Coordinates of C-alpha atoms in Angstrom, one line a residue:
Chain A
X1 CA -19.5 6.8 -14.1
X2 CA -22.8 6.3 -15.9
X3 CA -22.0 4.9 -19.2
X4 CA -19.5 2.1 -19.8
X5 CA -20.1 0.4 -16.5
X6 CA -20.1 -3.0 -18.0
X7 CA -23.4 -4.1 -16.6
X8 CA -22.2 -3.5 -13.0
X9 CA -25.4 -2.7 -11.2
X10 CA -25.8 0.0 -8.6
X11 CA -27.3 -0.9 -5.2
X12 CA -28.3 0.9 -2.1
X13 CA -25.7 3.5 -1.4
X14 CA -25.3 4.4 -5.0
X15 CA -28.8 5.6 -5.5
X16 CA -28.4 7.8 -2.5
X17 CA -25.2 9.2 -4.0
X18 CA -26.8 9.9 -7.3
X19 CA -29.5 11.8 -5.4
X20 CA -26.8 14.1 -4.2
X21 CA -25.4 14.6 -7.6
X22 CA -28.7 15.2 -9.2
X23 CA -30.1 17.4 -6.4
X24 CA -28.2 20.3 -8.0
X25 CA -30.6 22.9 -9.5
X26 CA -29.8 22.7 -13.2
X27 CA -29.5 18.9 -12.7
X28 CA -28.6 17.4 -16.0
X29 CA -26.7 14.1 -16.3
X30 CA -24.0 13.6 -13.6
X31 CA -20.6 14.0 -15.2
X32 CA -18.8 10.9 -16.6
X33 CA -15.8 9.5 -14.8
X34 CA -13.3 11.3 -17.1
X35 CA -15.3 14.6 -16.8
X36 CA -15.0 14.3 -13.0
X37 CA -11.2 13.7 -13.4
X38 CA -11.1 17.0 -15.4
X39 CA -13.1 18.8 -12.8
X40 CA -10.9 17.5 -10.0
X41 CA -7.9 18.8 -11.9
X42 CA -9.4 22.1 -13.0
X43 CA -6.7 24.8 -12.7
X44 CA -9.0 27.1 -10.9
X45 CA -10.3 24.6 -8.4
X46 CA -9.7 25.7 -4.8
X47 CA -6.6 24.1 -3.2
X48 CA -5.6 23.4 0.4
X49 CA -4.3 26.9 1.0
X50 CA -7.6 28.4 -0.3
X51 CA -9.6 26.3 2.1
X52 CA -7.3 27.2 5.0
X53 CA -7.7 30.8 4.0
X54 CA -11.5 30.6 3.7
X55 CA -12.2 28.3 6.7
X56 CA -9.6 28.8 9.3
X57 CA -7.9 31.6 11.2
X58 CA -4.4 32.4 12.6
X59 CA -2.7 29.8 10.4
X60 CA 0.8 29.1 11.4
X61 CA 2.6 27.1 8.7
X62 CA 5.1 24.5 9.9
X63 CA 8.0 23.7 7.6
X64 CA 10.5 21.0 7.1
X65 CA 11.0 17.3 8.0
X66 CA 14.2 17.9 10.1
X67 CA 16.0 15.4 8.0
X68 CA 16.6 16.8 4.6
X69 CA 14.3 19.6 3.3
X70 CA 11.0 21.3 3.2
X71 CA 8.6 19.8 0.6
X72 CA 6.3 22.5 -0.8
X73 CA 3.9 19.8 -2.2
X74 CA 2.5 19.3 1.3
X75 CA 1.6 22.3 3.5
X76 CA 1.1 21.8 7.2
X77 CA 0.4 23.9 10.2
X78 CA -1.7 24.9 13.1
X79 CA -4.9 27.0 12.9
X80 CA -8.2 27.7 14.5
X81 CA -11.1 26.0 12.9
X82 CA -14.1 27.6 14.6
X83 CA -13.1 27.9 18.2
X84 CA -10.9 24.9 18.1
X85 CA -7.2 24.7 17.5
X86 CA -6.4 22.0 14.9
X87 CA -3.5 20.7 12.9
X88 CA -4.0 20.8 9.2
X89 CA -2.1 19.0 6.5
X90 CA -2.8 19.1 2.8
X91 CA -1.3 18.7 -0.7
X92 CA -0.8 21.9 -2.6
X93 CA -0.5 21.8 -6.3
X94 CA 0.1 25.4 -7.0
X95 CA -1.6 27.6 -9.5
X96 CA 0.9 29.7 -11.5
X97 CA 3.6 27.9 -13.5
X98 CA 6.3 29.0 -11.1
X99 CA 4.3 27.9 -8.1
X100 CA 3.4 24.6 -9.7
X101 CA 7.1 23.8 -10.3
X102 CA 8.0 24.9 -6.8
X103 CA 5.3 22.6 -5.4
X104 CA 6.1 19.8 -7.8
X105 CA 2.4 19.8 -9.0
X106 CA 1.4 18.6 -5.6
X107 CA 3.4 15.3 -5.9
X108 CA 5.1 14.9 -2.5
X109 CA 8.7 13.9 -2.0
X110 CA 9.6 11.8 1.0
X111 CA 10.3 15.0 3.0
X112 CA 6.6 16.0 2.6
X113 CA 5.4 12.7 4.2
X114 CA 7.9 13.1 7.0
X115 CA 6.8 16.7 7.6
X116 CA 3.2 15.5 7.7
X117 CA 4.3 12.8 10.2
X118 CA 5.9 15.4 12.4
X119 CA 2.7 17.4 12.5
X120 CA 0.6 14.3 13.2
X121 CA 2.9 13.6 16.2
X122 CA 2.7 17.2 17.3
X123 CA -1.1 17.0 17.2
X124 CA -1.1 13.7 19.1
X125 CA 1.1 15.1 21.9
X126 CA -1.2 18.1 22.4
X127 CA -4.5 16.5 21.7
X128 CA -5.4 18.5 18.6
X129 CA -7.8 17.2 16.0
X130 CA -6.2 16.7 12.6
X131 CA -7.8 17.8 9.3
X132 CA -6.2 16.6 6.1
X133 CA -7.0 17.8 2.6
X134 CA -6.1 15.4 -0.2
X135 CA -5.2 16.6 -3.6
X136 CA -2.4 14.8 -5.4
X137 CA -1.9 12.6 -8.5
X138 CA 0.4 10.5 -6.3
X139 CA 3.9 10.0 -5.3
X140 CA 6.8 11.4 -7.2
X141 CA 8.6 9.1 -9.6
X142 CA 12.2 10.4 -9.4
X143 CA 15.6 9.2 -8.4
X144 CA 15.8 11.4 -5.3
X145 CA 12.4 10.2 -4.0
X146 CA 13.5 6.6 -4.3
X147 CA 17.0 7.3 -2.8
X148 CA 15.4 9.0 0.2
X149 CA 13.0 6.2 0.8
X150 CA 9.5 7.3 -0.2
X151 CA 8.2 3.7 0.3
X152 CA 9.3 4.0 4.0
X153 CA 8.0 7.5 4.3
X154 CA 4.5 6.5 3.1
X155 CA 4.4 3.3 5.0
X156 CA 5.4 5.1 8.2
X157 CA 2.5 7.6 7.8
X158 CA 0.0 4.7 7.4
X159 CA 1.3 3.2 10.6
X160 CA 1.3 6.6 12.4
X161 CA -2.2 7.6 11.3
X162 CA -3.6 4.2 12.3
X163 CA -2.3 4.7 15.8
X164 CA -3.4 8.3 16.5
X165 CA -5.7 8.8 19.4
X166 CA -6.9 12.3 18.3
X167 CA -9.9 12.8 16.0
X168 CA -8.9 12.8 12.3
X169 CA -11.0 13.9 9.3
X170 CA -9.8 13.8 5.8
X171 CA -11.4 15.4 2.8
X172 CA -10.5 14.6 -0.8
X173 CA -10.7 18.1 -2.5
X174 CA -9.3 17.2 -5.9
X175 CA -7.5 14.1 -6.9
X176 CA -6.7 11.4 -4.5
X177 CA -3.9 9.5 -6.1
X178 CA -2.5 6.2 -4.7
X179 CA -0.1 6.0 -1.8
X180 CA 0.6 9.8 -2.0
X181 CA -3.0 10.4 -1.1
X182 CA -3.4 7.6 1.4
X183 CA -0.4 8.9 3.4
X184 CA -2.9 11.7 4.4
X185 CA -6.0 9.5 4.3
X186 CA -6.1 7.0 7.2
X187 CA -8.7 9.1 9.1
X188 CA -11.7 8.5 11.3
X189 CA -13.9 10.1 8.7
X190 CA -13.0 10.3 5.0
X191 CA -15.1 12.8 3.0
X192 CA -15.0 13.4 -0.7
X193 CA -16.1 16.4 -2.7
X194 CA -18.7 15.6 -5.3
X195 CA -16.4 15.9 -8.2
X196 CA -13.2 14.7 -6.5
X197 CA -11.6 11.4 -7.5
X198 CA -9.8 8.8 -5.4
X199 CA -7.9 6.0 -7.1
X200 CA -5.2 3.5 -6.8
X201 CA -3.6 4.9 -10.0
X202 CA -4.2 7.7 -12.4
X203 CA -6.4 6.8 -15.4
X204 CA -3.4 7.7 -17.6
X205 CA -1.2 5.2 -15.6
X206 CA -3.8 2.5 -15.7
X207 CA -4.4 2.9 -19.4
X208 CA -0.7 2.7 -20.1
X209 CA -0.3 -0.5 -18.2
X210 CA -3.5 -2.4 -18.8
X211 CA -4.5 -1.0 -22.2
X212 CA -0.9 -0.7 -23.1
X213 CA -1.7 2.6 -24.8
X214 CA -2.5 6.2 -23.9
X215 CA -4.9 8.2 -26.0
X216 CA -8.0 10.0 -24.7
X217 CA -10.3 7.1 -25.4
X218 CA -8.3 4.6 -23.4
X219 CA -7.8 7.0 -20.5
X220 CA -11.5 7.7 -20.4
X221 CA -12.2 3.9 -20.4
X222 CA -9.7 3.4 -17.6
X223 CA -11.3 6.3 -15.6
X224 CA -14.7 4.6 -15.9
X225 CA -13.3 1.1 -15.1
X226 CA -11.4 2.3 -12.0
X227 CA -14.7 3.5 -10.3
X228 CA -12.9 6.5 -8.9
X229 CA -15.8 9.0 -8.5
X230 CA -17.2 10.0 -5.1
X231 CA -20.5 8.1 -5.7
X232 CA -18.5 5.0 -6.6
X233 CA -16.3 5.3 -3.5
X234 CA -19.4 5.7 -1.3
X235 CA -21.0 2.6 -2.8
X236 CA -17.8 0.6 -2.3
X237 CA -17.9 1.6 1.4
X238 CA -14.5 3.4 1.2
X239 CA -15.7 6.9 2.1
X240 CA -18.2 8.2 4.7
X241 CA -19.9 11.1 2.9
X242 CA -20.0 13.1 -0.3
X243 CA -19.6 16.9 0.2
X244 CA -21.7 18.7 -2.5
X245 CA -20.2 21.3 -4.7
X246 CA -21.6 24.4 -6.3
X247 CA -23.3 23.7 -9.7
X248 CA -20.6 23.4 -12.3
X249 CA -17.9 22.5 -9.8
X250 CA -16.0 23.9 -6.9
X251 CA -14.0 26.4 -9.1
X252 CA -17.2 28.2 -10.1
X253 CA -17.8 29.5 -6.6
X254 CA -14.9 28.8 -4.2
X255 CA -16.4 30.5 -1.2
X256 CA -19.5 28.4 -1.5
X257 CA -17.5 25.3 -2.0
X258 CA -15.4 26.1 1.1
X259 CA -18.6 26.7 3.1
X260 CA -19.9 23.3 2.2
X261 CA -16.6 21.6 3.1
X262 CA -16.3 23.5 6.3
X263 CA -19.8 22.6 7.4
X264 CA -19.1 18.9 6.8
X265 CA -15.7 19.0 8.6
X266 CA -17.2 20.8 11.6
X267 CA -20.1 18.4 11.9
X268 CA -17.9 15.3 12.0
X269 CA -15.3 16.9 14.2
X270 CA -18.0 17.9 16.8
X271 CA -19.0 14.3 16.9
X272 CA -15.5 12.8 17.1
X273 CA -14.2 15.1 19.8
X274 CA -16.7 13.5 22.2
X275 CA -15.1 10.1 21.8
X276 CA -12.3 8.9 24.1
X277 CA -8.8 8.5 22.6
X278 CA -8.9 4.7 22.7
X279 CA -12.3 4.7 21.0
X280 CA -11.0 6.9 18.2
X281 CA -8.2 4.5 17.4
X282 CA -10.4 1.5 17.6
X283 CA -13.2 3.0 15.5
X284 CA -10.6 3.9 12.8
X285 CA -9.1 0.4 12.9
X286 CA -12.6 -1.2 12.5
X287 CA -13.4 1.1 9.7
X288 CA -10.3 0.2 7.6
X289 CA -10.4 -3.4 8.6
X290 CA -13.9 -3.7 7.1
X291 CA -12.9 -2.2 3.7
X292 CA -13.6 -4.6 0.9
X293 CA -14.6 -7.5 3.2
X294 CA -18.1 -7.6 1.9
X295 CA -16.8 -8.6 -1.5
X296 CA -15.0 -11.7 -0.2
X297 CA -16.3 -15.2 -1.1
X298 CA -15.1 -18.7 -0.6
X299 CA -13.7 -20.9 -3.4
X300 CA -12.3 -24.3 -2.6
X301 CA -8.6 -24.6 -3.0
X302 CA -5.9 -27.1 -2.3
X303 CA -3.7 -26.1 0.6
X304 CA 0.0 -25.8 0.0
X305 CA 1.6 -28.9 1.5
X306 CA 4.9 -28.4 0.0
X307 CA 7.1 -29.4 2.9
X308 CA 6.2 -32.9 3.7
Chain B
X1 CA 1.9 -0.8 -10.1
X2 CA -0.3 -3.9 -10.3
X3 CA 0.4 -6.2 -13.3
X4 CA 3.9 -7.5 -13.9
X5 CA 6.0 -5.2 -15.9
X6 CA 7.8 -7.1 -18.6
X7 CA 10.7 -4.8 -18.9
X8 CA 11.7 -4.7 -15.2
X9 CA 12.7 -7.3 -12.7
X10 CA 14.8 -10.4 -13.0
X11 CA 14.1 -13.5 -15.0
X12 CA 11.6 -16.0 -13.8
X13 CA 12.5 -19.2 -11.9
X14 CA 14.5 -21.7 -14.0
X15 CA 12.4 -23.5 -16.6
X16 CA 12.0 -27.2 -17.2
X17 CA 15.0 -27.6 -19.5
X18 CA 17.9 -29.7 -18.5
X19 CA 20.1 -26.6 -18.7
X20 CA 19.5 -23.2 -17.3
X21 CA 21.2 -20.0 -18.4
X22 CA 21.9 -17.5 -15.6
X23 CA 20.7 -14.1 -16.7
X24 CA 23.4 -12.4 -14.7
X25 CA 26.7 -14.2 -15.6
X26 CA 25.2 -15.9 -18.7
X27 CA 26.8 -19.2 -17.8
X28 CA 25.0 -22.5 -18.4
X29 CA 24.3 -24.8 -15.5
X30 CA 22.4 -28.0 -14.9
X31 CA 18.9 -27.0 -13.8
X32 CA 19.1 -29.7 -11.1
X33 CA 22.3 -28.2 -9.8
X34 CA 20.7 -24.8 -9.6
X35 CA 17.7 -26.2 -7.8
X36 CA 19.9 -28.0 -5.3
X37 CA 21.6 -24.7 -4.8
X38 CA 18.2 -23.2 -3.7
X39 CA 17.7 -21.6 -7.1
X40 CA 20.9 -19.6 -6.7
X41 CA 23.4 -19.6 -9.6
X42 CA 26.3 -21.8 -8.5
X43 CA 28.7 -19.6 -10.5
X44 CA 27.8 -16.0 -9.6
X45 CA 25.3 -16.2 -6.8
X46 CA 22.4 -14.7 -8.8
X47 CA 19.1 -15.3 -7.0
X48 CA 16.4 -16.8 -9.3
X49 CA 12.8 -16.1 -8.2
X50 CA 11.3 -19.1 -6.4
X51 CA 7.8 -20.3 -6.2
X52 CA 5.6 -20.2 -3.0
X53 CA 6.1 -24.0 -2.6
X54 CA 9.9 -23.6 -2.9
X55 CA 9.9 -20.7 -0.5
X56 CA 8.0 -22.6 2.1
X57 CA 10.2 -25.7 1.8
X58 CA 13.3 -23.4 2.1
X59 CA 12.0 -21.6 5.2
X60 CA 9.7 -23.8 7.2
X61 CA 10.5 -26.9 9.2
X62 CA 9.4 -30.1 7.5
X63 CA 5.8 -31.2 8.4
X64 CA 5.0 -28.2 10.5
X65 CA 3.2 -26.0 7.9
X66 CA -0.6 -25.4 8.3
X67 CA -2.1 -23.1 5.8
X68 CA -4.9 -20.8 6.9
X69 CA -7.8 -19.1 4.9
X70 CA -6.9 -21.0 1.7
X71 CA -10.5 -20.7 0.5
X72 CA -10.8 -16.9 0.8
X73 CA -11.4 -15.4 -2.7
X74 CA -12.9 -12.3 -4.3
X75 CA -15.5 -11.8 -7.0
X76 CA -15.5 -8.8 -9.2
X77 CA -16.4 -5.8 -7.1
X78 CA -15.9 -3.2 -9.9
X79 CA -17.0 -5.1 -12.9
X80 CA -13.6 -4.3 -14.2
X81 CA -12.8 -5.0 -17.9
X82 CA -9.7 -4.0 -19.8
X83 CA -8.6 -6.2 -22.6
X84 CA -10.1 -9.1 -20.6
X85 CA -12.7 -9.1 -17.8
X86 CA -11.2 -9.4 -14.3
X87 CA -13.0 -12.7 -13.5
X88 CA -11.3 -14.2 -16.6
X89 CA -7.9 -13.1 -15.4
X90 CA -8.6 -14.4 -11.9
X91 CA -9.8 -17.7 -13.4
X92 CA -6.6 -18.1 -15.4
X93 CA -4.4 -17.3 -12.4
X94 CA -6.3 -19.7 -10.2
X95 CA -6.1 -22.5 -12.8
X96 CA -2.3 -22.1 -13.2
X97 CA -1.5 -21.6 -9.5
X98 CA -4.0 -23.8 -7.8
X99 CA -4.7 -21.1 -5.3
X100 CA -7.3 -18.4 -5.0
X101 CA -5.2 -15.3 -4.8
X102 CA -1.7 -13.8 -4.5
X103 CA -0.7 -14.7 -0.9
X104 CA -0.5 -17.9 1.1
X105 CA -0.7 -17.5 4.9
X106 CA -0.3 -20.0 7.7
X107 CA 1.6 -21.1 10.7
X108 CA 4.7 -23.2 10.7
X109 CA 7.9 -23.6 12.6
X110 CA 11.2 -22.2 11.7
X111 CA 14.1 -23.9 13.5
X112 CA 11.4 -25.2 15.9
X113 CA 9.9 -21.8 16.7
X114 CA 6.3 -21.3 15.8
X115 CA 5.8 -18.4 13.4
X116 CA 2.9 -16.9 11.4
X117 CA 4.1 -16.7 7.8
X118 CA 2.8 -15.0 4.7
X119 CA 4.3 -15.8 1.3
X120 CA 3.3 -13.7 -1.7
X121 CA 3.0 -15.3 -5.1
X122 CA 4.4 -13.2 -7.8
X123 CA 3.1 -15.7 -10.4
X124 CA -0.5 -14.8 -9.4
X125 CA -1.2 -11.5 -11.3
X126 CA 2.2 -10.1 -10.4
X127 CA 1.7 -10.7 -6.7
X128 CA -0.7 -7.7 -6.7
X129 CA -2.6 -6.8 -3.6
X130 CA -6.4 -6.7 -3.7
X131 CA -8.9 -7.3 -0.9
X132 CA -7.9 -11.0 -0.4
X133 CA -4.2 -10.2 0.1
X134 CA -5.0 -7.3 2.4
X135 CA -7.6 -9.3 4.4
X136 CA -5.5 -12.5 4.8
X137 CA -2.4 -10.5 5.9
X138 CA -4.4 -8.4 8.3
X139 CA -6.0 -11.5 9.9
X140 CA -2.6 -13.2 10.0
X141 CA -1.3 -10.4 12.2
X142 CA -4.4 -10.6 14.4
X143 CA -4.0 -14.4 14.8
X144 CA -0.3 -14.1 15.6
X145 CA -1.1 -11.4 18.2
X146 CA -3.6 -13.7 19.9
X147 CA -1.2 -16.6 19.9
X148 CA 1.7 -14.4 20.8
X149 CA 3.9 -15.6 18.0
X150 CA 6.1 -13.6 15.5
X151 CA 5.2 -12.9 11.9
X152 CA 7.4 -13.2 8.8
X153 CA 6.2 -12.1 5.4
X154 CA 8.1 -12.9 2.3
X155 CA 7.0 -10.1 0.0
X156 CA 7.0 -10.3 -3.8
X157 CA 4.6 -8.0 -5.5
X158 CA 4.2 -5.4 -8.2
X159 CA 1.9 -3.3 -6.0
X160 CA -1.8 -2.7 -5.7
X161 CA -4.2 -4.6 -8.0
X162 CA -5.7 -2.1 -10.4
X163 CA -8.7 -4.3 -11.2
X164 CA -10.0 -3.7 -7.6
X165 CA -9.5 0.0 -7.9
X166 CA -9.5 2.0 -4.6
X167 CA -10.5 -1.1 -2.7
X168 CA -6.9 -2.3 -3.3
X169 CA -5.5 1.0 -2.2
X170 CA -7.3 0.8 1.1
X171 CA -5.7 -2.6 1.8
X172 CA -2.5 -0.8 2.4
X173 CA -4.2 1.0 5.3
X174 CA -5.9 -2.2 6.5
X175 CA -2.7 -4.2 6.8
X176 CA -0.7 -1.3 8.3
X177 CA -3.3 -0.8 11.0
X178 CA -3.2 -4.6 11.8
X179 CA 0.6 -4.3 12.0
X180 CA 0.3 -1.3 14.4
X181 CA -1.8 -3.4 16.7
X182 CA 0.6 -6.3 16.4
X183 CA 3.6 -4.2 17.1
X184 CA 2.0 -2.7 20.2
X185 CA 1.9 -6.2 21.6
X186 CA 5.7 -6.2 21.3
X187 CA 5.9 -9.2 19.0
X188 CA 8.4 -9.2 16.2
X189 CA 7.5 -8.8 12.6
X190 CA 10.2 -9.4 10.0
X191 CA 9.6 -8.3 6.4
X192 CA 11.7 -10.2 3.8
X193 CA 11.7 -8.2 0.6
X194 CA 12.1 -10.6 -2.4
X195 CA 12.3 -9.8 -6.0
X196 CA 10.3 -7.7 -6.8
X197 CA 8.7 -5.5 -4.1
X198 CA 7.2 -2.4 -5.6
X199 CA 4.3 0.1 -5.6
X200 CA 1.7 0.2 -2.8
X201 CA 2.9 -3.1 -1.3
X202 CA 6.5 -1.7 -0.9
X203 CA 5.0 1.5 0.5
X204 CA 3.1 -0.3 3.3
X205 CA 3.7 -3.6 5.1
X206 CA 6.9 -4.4 3.2
X207 CA 8.6 -1.4 5.0
X208 CA 6.9 -1.8 8.4
X209 CA 8.9 -4.7 9.8
X210 CA 10.9 -4.4 13.0
X211 CA 13.5 -5.6 10.6
X212 CA 13.3 -5.2 6.8
X213 CA 15.7 -7.6 5.2
X214 CA 16.1 -8.5 1.5
X215 CA 17.5 -11.1 -0.8
X216 CA 20.4 -10.0 -2.9
X217 CA 19.5 -8.2 -6.1
X218 CA 15.8 -7.8 -5.3
X219 CA 14.1 -4.9 -7.1
X220 CA 12.5 -2.7 -4.4
X221 CA 10.9 0.7 -5.1
X222 CA 7.8 2.7 -5.5
X223 CA 7.6 3.9 -9.1
X224 CA 8.7 1.7 -12.0
X225 CA 12.1 2.2 -13.6
X226 CA 10.8 3.3 -17.0
X227 CA 8.6 6.0 -15.4
X228 CA 11.4 7.2 -13.3
X229 CA 13.7 7.4 -16.3
X230 CA 11.2 9.4 -18.2
X231 CA 10.4 11.8 -15.3
X232 CA 14.0 12.4 -14.1
X233 CA 15.4 12.6 -17.6
X234 CA 18.7 11.0 -16.5
X235 CA 20.6 7.8 -16.8
X236 CA 19.7 5.7 -13.8
X237 CA 22.5 3.8 -12.0
X238 CA 22.6 0.0 -12.9
X239 CA 21.7 -1.0 -9.3
X240 CA 18.8 1.6 -9.1
X241 CA 16.1 0.2 -6.9
X242 CA 18.1 -3.0 -6.2
X243 CA 18.5 -4.2 -2.7
X244 CA 22.1 -3.1 -2.7
X245 CA 21.0 0.4 -3.7
X246 CA 18.6 0.5 -0.8
X247 CA 21.1 -0.8 1.6
X248 CA 23.6 1.9 0.6
X249 CA 21.0 4.6 1.1
X250 CA 20.1 3.3 4.6
X251 CA 16.6 2.0 3.6
X252 CA 16.9 -1.7 4.6
X253 CA 18.5 -3.4 7.5
X254 CA 20.4 -6.2 5.8
X255 CA 20.8 -8.3 2.6
X256 CA 20.8 -12.0 3.4
X257 CA 21.6 -14.6 0.8
X258 CA 19.1 -17.4 0.5
X259 CA 21.4 -20.0 2.0
X260 CA 21.5 -18.1 5.2
X261 CA 17.9 -16.8 5.3
X262 CA 16.3 -19.5 7.4
X263 CA 18.9 -19.6 10.1
X264 CA 19.3 -15.8 10.1
X265 CA 15.5 -15.4 10.6
X266 CA 15.5 -18.0 13.4
X267 CA 18.4 -16.3 15.1
X268 CA 16.8 -12.8 14.9
X269 CA 13.5 -14.2 16.3
X270 CA 15.3 -15.9 19.2
X271 CA 17.2 -12.7 20.1
X272 CA 14.1 -10.6 20.0
X273 CA 11.7 -13.0 21.8
X274 CA 14.2 -14.5 24.4
X275 CA 16.8 -11.8 24.9
X276 CA 18.0 -13.4 28.2
X277 CA 19.2 -16.8 29.3
X278 CA 19.4 -18.3 25.9
X279 CA 23.1 -18.3 25.4
X280 CA 24.0 -21.3 23.2
X281 CA 20.5 -22.5 23.0
X282 CA 19.7 -20.6 19.8
X283 CA 20.0 -22.2 16.4
X284 CA 23.6 -22.3 15.2
X285 CA 23.3 -23.7 11.8
X286 CA 20.7 -24.1 9.1
X287 CA 20.3 -27.8 9.8
X288 CA 19.8 -27.2 13.5
X289 CA 17.3 -29.7 14.8
X290 CA 14.7 -29.0 17.4
X291 CA 16.7 -29.1 20.6
X292 CA 14.7 -26.3 22.2
X293 CA 12.1 -26.9 24.8
X294 CA 8.9 -25.3 26.0
X295 CA 7.4 -24.4 22.7
X296 CA 3.9 -25.4 21.8
X297 CA 2.3 -24.2 18.7

């Protein structure tokens, strides 16, 4: 995010964010946008099931959407986080080739969103806090996904998450890609790991549409232009906090990475569980209602008076 | 997502020529005749895209439209440059459309019923949703909730606006949360999916109506056709992601031809907001004049 920023100047929050990035002991330059994308996609980077394993106990996985199938790209279940029973939902990309194929590389099908919705509703009914872990390139582009209504499935999750009256904390642990990520992302607190990315489209997709060409250079330029790094998102007011990673990235020391994620999740949950259900929903609504508003201006315009 | 994709979607609204060729049946027709027919091909019923002004004049009672938040605009939050800087793209779109962004919102009457209305402008950067679109629609739902009036949104969008990065993504959540509040007040929201409705816009407020209805032939989907073709490695059906395809798969409530849209919308709203004691009082035809009583905007 450093170079190639087209003269866009950092303010307030960004300097704070850079402090976090540069506070790491060997502290060279923070990684560029495309380097962060590579770190976020690193094959050894810890995934949802690793975090569940390292941070939670007595995990009971919940399968299926009760409509069509069980989507392995999203895992969901109940577990103890500290002393508290929670619902946990996250994307799972898979590591071996076989597992990656089984899990569709973490790109959910409509069934995955509907499974998530079922678990959100379960948590709501029994007052369990919800932790979501975001790690997907985005929705699946296939015939079946369209036939079975992925637009409806994603939209329904946005509606459902907005209404929840239990505490919700989301953490982007790898790639947060478009609607497929947001379907797990409408939370009271949204955290991002230091090298995670969160974007409206993949740099590859953006380069293909706006630069009308792929190629490493264009993809890197798109990654920088999209402002998809954790410090960028913090500056834009779209996330609440950056969770530091071990030097070199989360994959270099998964246990340490998990410890840092766990500490941040616990701290925010402890604060949120003290709020009343109505307050939790209101606070979440206010948070999302404010996103981007600071960039609005007024420009005079003729009103449409087309029907006189 | 964002920008208009040249290879997908139907042809634009009829041009300024005297003649118009229908892209569906390939027949020539007088442009005036097509326009008089609400920009529907008189031969085969193909629905041309219509402008925001045409949409409003088709849907809203004469002299009742009041636009809101027309001056709301965005700068350049990311400093985004692809082949052109974002401010230059915005400037161009503003100059050619005379408006500040890709949605027009306001309050008008449909068959004498006050309704909060949003109309997306596909001509403005592919109808893409950035902060302005998100903010205007979210506020429209809040205003309608306070006034206790229904909302209708005519959707036409390629999706989220890439030039605003994750800010545009979060507008999906912003509008959805506003709709959740609105729906809790038991007021009706009808989403009218027009050609095209794709990407993050399709995957948020477009599908959150109490009823989601569509115009014939509208392209509706999440991922683009080309991408889907590449991913799935198979020949896609001709009507893939068309309104008829979604209807067949149970994903939309109805397909309503443009000629019947206004009166169908009015009838639905009457049924939902005055379920009892209105027999015969509802609008019966598209030219129904305001015989109703007791409505103040």
